[in-house]
Amino acid sequence: MTVAEENYLKAIYKLAEAEPDAAGVSTNRIAAALATRAASVTDMLRRLSEKGLLAYERYRGVQLTAEGRRCALLTIRKHRLWEVFLVQQLGFSWDEVHEVAEELEHIQSPLLLRRLDAFLGHPALDPHGDPIPAEDGAMRRPATRLLADLKIGECGQLAAVKNTSAPFLQYLDKVGLQLGTKVEVLDKVVFDHSLELRLGQRTAFVSAEVSQNLFVGP
Ligand SMILES: [Zn+2]
């Protein structure tokens, strides 16, 4: 399996996960996610389908086969375990790990992966709060409720980031919003949909855009 093939399978898995009710993932969405032309996507889809990794129907889009899904989850498992390693062991901050993990996730060594997982103590979540698939592909359900959807008076715990870009993560560091922080929505501003939050002993305002990029758990 090539690096490009692994990246396609991973992208298709994530697009399907983001829209669980759709029949398949369209070529255009794949092209947009990978910033490439629809014609190159079509070529690759044909190749992956010949390898039995996905089912491709021109008008319904693509679906991963069981084998394609297994490959995608393995790449995601490697990516997220490496992110944990970079943060916990090498002192990277959470806004620095994604690009490095994009490369490390393509190392083909089952032994390295098993030892990495054991060394880290079999973590369930990556530094961004995303669940790490187990060796058999089983995975905790990702947090799906947005901070923006909490009602006034409701409480939650910051569970994961939807936007993993470095500027957003740096912003969260700057204002002291860490995963695991308990929040209560004190008020919602009608004018711009910003939220007034209680964070422990202090209160803070976050913009509507920030509240739409943070997932909360109970
Ligand atoms: Zn990442």
PDB file of C-alpha atoms and ligand atoms in Angstrom:
ATOM      1  CA  MET A   1       0.000   0.000   0.000  1.00  0.00           C
ATOM      2  CA  THR A   2       1.408   3.425  -0.969  1.00  0.00           C
ATOM      3  CA  VAL A   3       1.336   6.610   1.123  1.00  0.00           C
ATOM      4  CA  ALA A   4      -1.180   8.129  -1.314  1.00  0.00           C
ATOM      5  CA  GLU A   5      -3.455   5.087  -1.061  1.00  0.00           C
ATOM      6  CA  GLU A   6      -3.386   5.233   2.738  1.00  0.00           C
ATOM      7  CA  ASN A   7      -4.201   8.930   2.664  1.00  0.00           C
ATOM      8  CA  TYR A   8      -7.174   8.345   0.361  1.00  0.00           C
ATOM      9  CA  LEU A   9      -8.612   5.599   2.557  1.00  0.00           C
ATOM     10  CA  LYS A  10      -8.191   7.757   5.662  1.00  0.00           C
ATOM     11  CA  ALA A  11      -9.830  10.766   3.992  1.00  0.00           C
ATOM     12  CA  ILE A  12     -12.766   8.683   2.745  1.00  0.00           C
ATOM     13  CA  TYR A  13     -13.244   7.163   6.213  1.00  0.00           C
ATOM     14  CA  LYS A  14     -13.339  10.616   7.823  1.00  0.00           C
ATOM     15  CA  LEU A  15     -15.714  12.056   5.205  1.00  0.00           C
ATOM     16  CA  ALA A  16     -18.087   9.111   5.676  1.00  0.00           C
ATOM     17  CA  GLU A  17     -17.864   9.515   9.471  1.00  0.00           C
ATOM     18  CA  ALA A  18     -18.770  13.212   9.145  1.00  0.00           C
ATOM     19  CA  GLU A  19     -21.928  12.364   7.153  1.00  0.00           C
ATOM     20  CA  PRO A  20     -23.098   8.976   8.448  1.00  0.00           C
ATOM     21  CA  ASP A  21     -26.467   9.186   6.678  1.00  0.00           C
ATOM     22  CA  ALA A  22     -25.110   9.706   3.149  1.00  0.00           C
ATOM     23  CA  ALA A  23     -25.146   6.690   0.787  1.00  0.00           C
ATOM     24  CA  GLY A  24     -21.531   7.252  -0.236  1.00  0.00           C
ATOM     25  CA  VAL A  25     -18.757   9.828  -0.381  1.00  0.00           C
ATOM     26  CA  SER A  26     -18.711  11.853  -3.603  1.00  0.00           C
ATOM     27  CA  THR A  27     -15.639  12.311  -5.785  1.00  0.00           C
ATOM     28  CA  ASN A  28     -15.926  16.084  -5.366  1.00  0.00           C
ATOM     29  CA  ARG A  29     -15.798  15.900  -1.574  1.00  0.00           C
ATOM     30  CA  ILE A  30     -12.738  13.662  -1.748  1.00  0.00           C
ATOM     31  CA  ALA A  31     -11.054  16.046  -4.214  1.00  0.00           C
ATOM     32  CA  ALA A  32     -11.783  19.011  -1.922  1.00  0.00           C
ATOM     33  CA  ALA A  33     -10.525  17.203   1.199  1.00  0.00           C
ATOM     34  CA  LEU A  34      -7.265  16.206  -0.494  1.00  0.00           C
ATOM     35  CA  ALA A  35      -6.915  19.451  -2.472  1.00  0.00           C
ATOM     36  CA  THR A  36      -6.559  17.590  -5.753  1.00  0.00           C
ATOM     37  CA  ARG A  37      -8.367  17.394  -9.109  1.00  0.00           C
ATOM     38  CA  ALA A  38     -11.471  15.238  -9.562  1.00  0.00           C
ATOM     39  CA  ALA A  39      -9.745  13.437 -12.473  1.00  0.00           C
ATOM     40  CA  SER A  40      -6.883  12.224 -10.257  1.00  0.00           C
ATOM     41  CA  VAL A  41      -9.393  11.148  -7.632  1.00  0.00           C
ATOM     42  CA  THR A  42     -11.259   9.041 -10.197  1.00  0.00           C
ATOM     43  CA  ASP A  43      -8.023   7.252 -11.186  1.00  0.00           C
ATOM     44  CA  MET A  44      -7.165   6.467  -7.592  1.00  0.00           C
ATOM     45  CA  LEU A  45     -10.701   5.290  -6.783  1.00  0.00           C
ATOM     46  CA  ARG A  46     -10.513   2.854  -9.670  1.00  0.00           C
ATOM     47  CA  ARG A  47      -7.202   1.511  -8.368  1.00  0.00           C
ATOM     48  CA  LEU A  48      -8.480   1.124  -4.801  1.00  0.00           C
ATOM     49  CA  SER A  49     -11.620  -0.530  -6.043  1.00  0.00           C
ATOM     50  CA  GLU A  50      -9.581  -3.043  -8.094  1.00  0.00           C
ATOM     51  CA  LYS A  51      -7.707  -3.862  -4.889  1.00  0.00           C
ATOM     52  CA  GLY A  52     -11.018  -4.561  -3.150  1.00  0.00           C
ATOM     53  CA  LEU A  53     -10.642  -1.650  -0.715  1.00  0.00           C
ATOM     54  CA  LEU A  54     -13.730   0.269  -1.757  1.00  0.00           C
ATOM     55  CA  ALA A  55     -16.938   0.004  -3.737  1.00  0.00           C
ATOM     56  CA  TYR A  56     -17.291   2.727  -6.315  1.00  0.00           C
ATOM     57  CA  GLU A  57     -20.516   3.581  -8.092  1.00  0.00           C
ATOM     58  CA  ARG A  58     -20.437   6.535 -10.384  1.00  0.00           C
ATOM     59  CA  TYR A  59     -23.542   8.323  -9.098  1.00  0.00           C
ATOM     60  CA  ARG A  60     -23.642   7.166  -5.471  1.00  0.00           C
ATOM     61  CA  GLY A  61     -20.036   7.838  -4.566  1.00  0.00           C
ATOM     62  CA  VAL A  62     -17.755   5.434  -2.730  1.00  0.00           C
ATOM     63  CA  GLN A  63     -17.978   3.231   0.317  1.00  0.00           C
ATOM     64  CA  LEU A  64     -15.090   1.455   1.995  1.00  0.00           C
ATOM     65  CA  THR A  65     -15.163  -2.340   2.045  1.00  0.00           C
ATOM     66  CA  ALA A  66     -14.408  -4.095   5.345  1.00  0.00           C
ATOM     67  CA  GLU A  67     -10.765  -4.367   4.259  1.00  0.00           C
ATOM     68  CA  GLY A  68     -10.625  -0.689   3.223  1.00  0.00           C
ATOM     69  CA  ARG A  69     -12.069   0.317   6.569  1.00  0.00           C
ATOM     70  CA  ARG A  70      -9.516  -1.832   8.390  1.00  0.00           C
ATOM     71  CA  CYS A  71      -6.668  -0.096   6.511  1.00  0.00           C
ATOM     72  CA  ALA A  72      -8.102   3.384   7.196  1.00  0.00           C
ATOM     73  CA  LEU A  73      -8.494   2.665  10.910  1.00  0.00           C
ATOM     74  CA  LEU A  74      -4.940   1.332  11.124  1.00  0.00           C
ATOM     75  CA  THR A  75      -3.557   4.568   9.642  1.00  0.00           C
ATOM     76  CA  ILE A  76      -5.711   6.646  12.009  1.00  0.00           C
ATOM     77  CA  ARG A  77      -4.547   4.499  14.952  1.00  0.00           C
ATOM     78  CA  LYS A  78      -0.911   5.099  14.041  1.00  0.00           C
ATOM     79  CA  HIS A  79      -1.464   8.837  13.543  1.00  0.00           C
ATOM     80  CA  ARG A  80      -3.147   9.330  16.897  1.00  0.00           C
ATOM     81  CA  LEU A  81      -0.719   7.157  18.869  1.00  0.00           C
ATOM     82  CA  TRP A  82       2.220   9.096  17.407  1.00  0.00           C
ATOM     83  CA  GLU A  83       0.535  12.364  18.392  1.00  0.00           C
ATOM     84  CA  VAL A  84       0.270  11.123  21.983  1.00  0.00           C
ATOM     85  CA  PHE A  85       3.939  10.094  21.903  1.00  0.00           C
ATOM     86  CA  LEU A  86       5.065  13.468  20.535  1.00  0.00           C
ATOM     87  CA  VAL A  87       3.171  15.401  23.218  1.00  0.00           C
ATOM     88  CA  GLN A  88       3.810  13.139  26.213  1.00  0.00           C
ATOM     89  CA  GLN A  89       7.359  12.038  25.519  1.00  0.00           C
ATOM     90  CA  LEU A  90       8.993  14.631  23.282  1.00  0.00           C
ATOM     91  CA  GLY A  91       7.418  17.778  24.694  1.00  0.00           C
ATOM     92  CA  PHE A  92       5.608  18.869  21.537  1.00  0.00           C
ATOM     93  CA  SER A  93       2.587  21.109  22.076  1.00  0.00           C
ATOM     94  CA  TRP A  94      -0.749  19.974  20.660  1.00  0.00           C
ATOM     95  CA  ASP A  95      -0.588  22.464  17.785  1.00  0.00           C
ATOM     96  CA  GLU A  96       2.750  21.052  16.574  1.00  0.00           C
ATOM     97  CA  VAL A  97       2.035  17.339  16.239  1.00  0.00           C
ATOM     98  CA  HIS A  98      -0.346  16.895  13.323  1.00  0.00           C
ATOM     99  CA  GLU A  99       2.081  17.507  10.457  1.00  0.00           C
ATOM    100  CA  VAL A 100       4.740  15.244  11.978  1.00  0.00           C
ATOM    101  CA  ALA A 101       2.188  12.497  12.638  1.00  0.00           C
ATOM    102  CA  GLU A 102       1.089  12.741   8.995  1.00  0.00           C
ATOM    103  CA  GLU A 103       4.488  11.311   8.115  1.00  0.00           C
ATOM    104  CA  LEU A 104       4.951   8.902  11.018  1.00  0.00           C
ATOM    105  CA  GLU A 105       1.559   7.257  10.334  1.00  0.00           C
ATOM    106  CA  HIS A 106       2.987   5.619   7.194  1.00  0.00           C
ATOM    107  CA  ILE A 107       5.701   3.584   8.932  1.00  0.00           C
ATOM    108  CA  GLN A 108       4.986  -0.091   8.253  1.00  0.00           C
ATOM    109  CA  SER A 109       6.010  -1.963  11.359  1.00  0.00           C
ATOM    110  CA  PRO A 110       3.391  -3.843  13.358  1.00  0.00           C
ATOM    111  CA  LEU A 111       5.968  -4.483  16.075  1.00  0.00           C
ATOM    112  CA  LEU A 112       6.827  -0.793  16.430  1.00  0.00           C
ATOM    113  CA  LEU A 113       3.135   0.055  16.665  1.00  0.00           C
ATOM    114  CA  ARG A 114       2.431  -2.599  19.318  1.00  0.00           C
ATOM    115  CA  ARG A 115       5.394  -1.462  21.410  1.00  0.00           C
ATOM    116  CA  LEU A 116       4.445   2.217  21.006  1.00  0.00           C
ATOM    117  CA  ASP A 117       0.900   1.484  22.190  1.00  0.00           C
ATOM    118  CA  ALA A 118       2.143  -0.533  25.185  1.00  0.00           C
ATOM    119  CA  PHE A 119       4.785   2.096  26.035  1.00  0.00           C
ATOM    120  CA  LEU A 120       2.097   4.788  26.139  1.00  0.00           C
ATOM    121  CA  GLY A 121      -0.192   2.600  28.292  1.00  0.00           C
ATOM    122  CA  HIS A 122      -2.833   1.952  25.581  1.00  0.00           C
ATOM    123  CA  PRO A 123      -4.270   5.489  25.491  1.00  0.00           C
ATOM    124  CA  ALA A 124      -7.906   5.911  24.414  1.00  0.00           C
ATOM    125  CA  LEU A 125      -7.687   9.505  23.184  1.00  0.00           C
ATOM    126  CA  ASP A 126      -5.215  11.588  21.195  1.00  0.00           C
ATOM    127  CA  PRO A 127      -4.131  15.087  22.333  1.00  0.00           C
ATOM    128  CA  HIS A 128      -7.057  16.664  20.443  1.00  0.00           C
ATOM    129  CA  GLY A 129      -9.625  14.447  22.180  1.00  0.00           C
ATOM    130  CA  ASP A 130     -10.152  12.135  19.196  1.00  0.00           C
ATOM    131  CA  PRO A 131     -10.613   8.433  20.026  1.00  0.00           C
ATOM    132  CA  ILE A 132      -7.788   6.042  19.104  1.00  0.00           C
ATOM    133  CA  PRO A 133      -9.027   2.898  17.318  1.00  0.00           C
ATOM    134  CA  ALA A 134      -8.032  -0.311  19.128  1.00  0.00           C
ATOM    135  CA  GLU A 135      -5.982  -3.007  17.391  1.00  0.00           C
ATOM    136  CA  ASP A 136      -9.188  -4.771  16.287  1.00  0.00           C
ATOM    137  CA  GLY A 137     -10.636  -1.494  14.916  1.00  0.00           C
ATOM    138  CA  ALA A 138     -13.044  -0.946  17.826  1.00  0.00           C
ATOM    139  CA  MET A 139     -13.267   2.719  18.738  1.00  0.00           C
ATOM    140  CA  ARG A 140     -14.939   4.817  21.370  1.00  0.00           C
ATOM    141  CA  ARG A 141     -17.665   7.039  19.908  1.00  0.00           C
ATOM    142  CA  PRO A 142     -16.268  10.491  19.181  1.00  0.00           C
ATOM    143  CA  ALA A 143     -17.803  13.477  20.995  1.00  0.00           C
ATOM    144  CA  THR A 144     -20.341  15.075  18.641  1.00  0.00           C
ATOM    145  CA  ARG A 145     -22.092  17.731  20.708  1.00  0.00           C
ATOM    146  CA  LEU A 146     -20.844  21.255  20.085  1.00  0.00           C
ATOM    147  CA  LEU A 147     -20.365  23.799  22.839  1.00  0.00           C
ATOM    148  CA  ALA A 148     -22.574  26.083  20.739  1.00  0.00           C
ATOM    149  CA  ASP A 149     -25.494  23.654  21.241  1.00  0.00           C
ATOM    150  CA  LEU A 150     -25.511  23.802  25.056  1.00  0.00           C
ATOM    151  CA  LYS A 151     -28.459  25.703  26.480  1.00  0.00           C
ATOM    152  CA  ILE A 152     -28.191  28.462  29.046  1.00  0.00           C
ATOM    153  CA  GLY A 153     -27.587  26.851  32.452  1.00  0.00           C
ATOM    154  CA  GLU A 154     -26.235  23.628  30.948  1.00  0.00           C
ATOM    155  CA  CYS A 155     -22.848  22.228  31.983  1.00  0.00           C
ATOM    156  CA  GLY A 156     -20.352  20.106  30.117  1.00  0.00           C
ATOM    157  CA  GLN A 157     -16.713  19.249  29.858  1.00  0.00           C
ATOM    158  CA  LEU A 158     -14.561  20.255  26.896  1.00  0.00           C
ATOM    159  CA  ALA A 159     -13.946  16.884  25.230  1.00  0.00           C
ATOM    160  CA  ALA A 160     -12.371  17.438  21.810  1.00  0.00           C
ATOM    161  CA  VAL A 161     -11.545  20.070  19.222  1.00  0.00           C
ATOM    162  CA  LYS A 162     -13.328  20.060  15.875  1.00  0.00           C
ATOM    163  CA  ASN A 163     -10.832  22.454  14.337  1.00  0.00           C
ATOM    164  CA  THR A 164      -7.290  21.137  14.807  1.00  0.00           C
ATOM    165  CA  SER A 165      -5.484  23.992  13.041  1.00  0.00           C
ATOM    166  CA  ALA A 166      -2.489  25.462  14.835  1.00  0.00           C
ATOM    167  CA  PRO A 167      -3.970  29.000  15.108  1.00  0.00           C
ATOM    168  CA  PHE A 168      -7.124  27.671  16.788  1.00  0.00           C
ATOM    169  CA  LEU A 169      -5.175  25.481  19.242  1.00  0.00           C
ATOM    170  CA  GLN A 170      -2.864  28.386  20.053  1.00  0.00           C
ATOM    171  CA  TYR A 171      -5.902  30.565  20.702  1.00  0.00           C
ATOM    172  CA  LEU A 172      -7.291  27.964  23.134  1.00  0.00           C
ATOM    173  CA  ASP A 173      -3.951  27.872  24.967  1.00  0.00           C
ATOM    174  CA  LYS A 174      -3.913  31.642  25.145  1.00  0.00           C
ATOM    175  CA  VAL A 175      -7.358  31.912  26.747  1.00  0.00           C
ATOM    176  CA  GLY A 176      -6.869  28.842  28.951  1.00  0.00           C
ATOM    177  CA  LEU A 177      -9.468  26.531  27.393  1.00  0.00           C
ATOM    178  CA  GLN A 178      -8.043  23.027  27.842  1.00  0.00           C
ATOM    179  CA  LEU A 179      -9.649  19.671  27.196  1.00  0.00           C
ATOM    180  CA  GLY A 180     -11.197  18.434  30.409  1.00  0.00           C
ATOM    181  CA  THR A 181     -12.188  21.958  31.521  1.00  0.00           C
ATOM    182  CA  LYS A 182     -15.685  22.064  33.023  1.00  0.00           C
ATOM    183  CA  VAL A 183     -17.890  24.772  31.542  1.00  0.00           C
ATOM    184  CA  GLU A 184     -21.320  26.149  32.305  1.00  0.00           C
ATOM    185  CA  VAL A 185     -23.175  28.360  29.846  1.00  0.00           C
ATOM    186  CA  LEU A 186     -24.198  31.451  31.789  1.00  0.00           C
ATOM    187  CA  ASP A 187     -25.644  33.400  28.895  1.00  0.00           C
ATOM    188  CA  LYS A 188     -25.913  33.539  25.122  1.00  0.00           C
ATOM    189  CA  VAL A 189     -25.585  36.916  23.497  1.00  0.00           C
ATOM    190  CA  VAL A 190     -28.451  37.435  21.044  1.00  0.00           C
ATOM    191  CA  PHE A 191     -26.522  39.941  18.960  1.00  0.00           C
ATOM    192  CA  ASP A 192     -23.584  37.765  17.845  1.00  0.00           C
ATOM    193  CA  HIS A 193     -24.306  34.333  19.415  1.00  0.00           C
ATOM    194  CA  SER A 194     -21.203  34.527  21.577  1.00  0.00           C
ATOM    195  CA  LEU A 195     -21.348  32.612  24.877  1.00  0.00           C
ATOM    196  CA  GLU A 196     -20.647  33.700  28.410  1.00  0.00           C
ATOM    197  CA  LEU A 197     -19.099  30.742  30.237  1.00  0.00           C
ATOM    198  CA  ARG A 198     -18.208  29.852  33.778  1.00  0.00           C
ATOM    199  CA  LEU A 199     -14.799  28.136  33.821  1.00  0.00           C
ATOM    200  CA  GLY A 200     -14.079  27.083  37.375  1.00  0.00           C
ATOM    201  CA  GLN A 201     -13.725  30.300  39.393  1.00  0.00           C
ATOM    202  CA  ARG A 202     -13.722  32.670  36.443  1.00  0.00           C
ATOM    203  CA  THR A 203     -16.064  33.686  33.648  1.00  0.00           C
ATOM    204  CA  ALA A 204     -15.164  34.215  30.007  1.00  0.00           C
ATOM    205  CA  PHE A 205     -16.770  35.090  26.699  1.00  0.00           C
ATOM    206  CA  VAL A 206     -16.142  32.946  23.629  1.00  0.00           C
ATOM    207  CA  SER A 207     -17.200  33.823  20.104  1.00  0.00           C
ATOM    208  CA  ALA A 208     -19.818  31.854  18.178  1.00  0.00           C
ATOM    209  CA  GLU A 209     -17.085  30.522  15.904  1.00  0.00           C
ATOM    210  CA  VAL A 210     -15.057  29.187  18.818  1.00  0.00           C
ATOM    211  CA  SER A 211     -18.154  27.539  20.328  1.00  0.00           C
ATOM    212  CA  GLN A 212     -18.789  25.790  16.994  1.00  0.00           C
ATOM    213  CA  ASN A 213     -15.321  24.251  16.994  1.00  0.00           C
ATOM    214  CA  LEU A 214     -15.318  22.671  20.446  1.00  0.00           C
ATOM    215  CA  PHE A 215     -17.023  19.402  21.346  1.00  0.00           C
ATOM    216  CA  VAL A 216     -18.358  18.841  24.844  1.00  0.00           C
ATOM    217  CA  GLY A 217     -19.047  15.675  26.776  1.00  0.00           C
ATOM    218  CA  PRO A 218     -21.116  15.103  29.910  1.00  0.00           C
TER     219      PRO A 218
HETATM  220 ZN    ZN B   1      -3.530  14.813  13.687  1.00  0.00          ZN
END
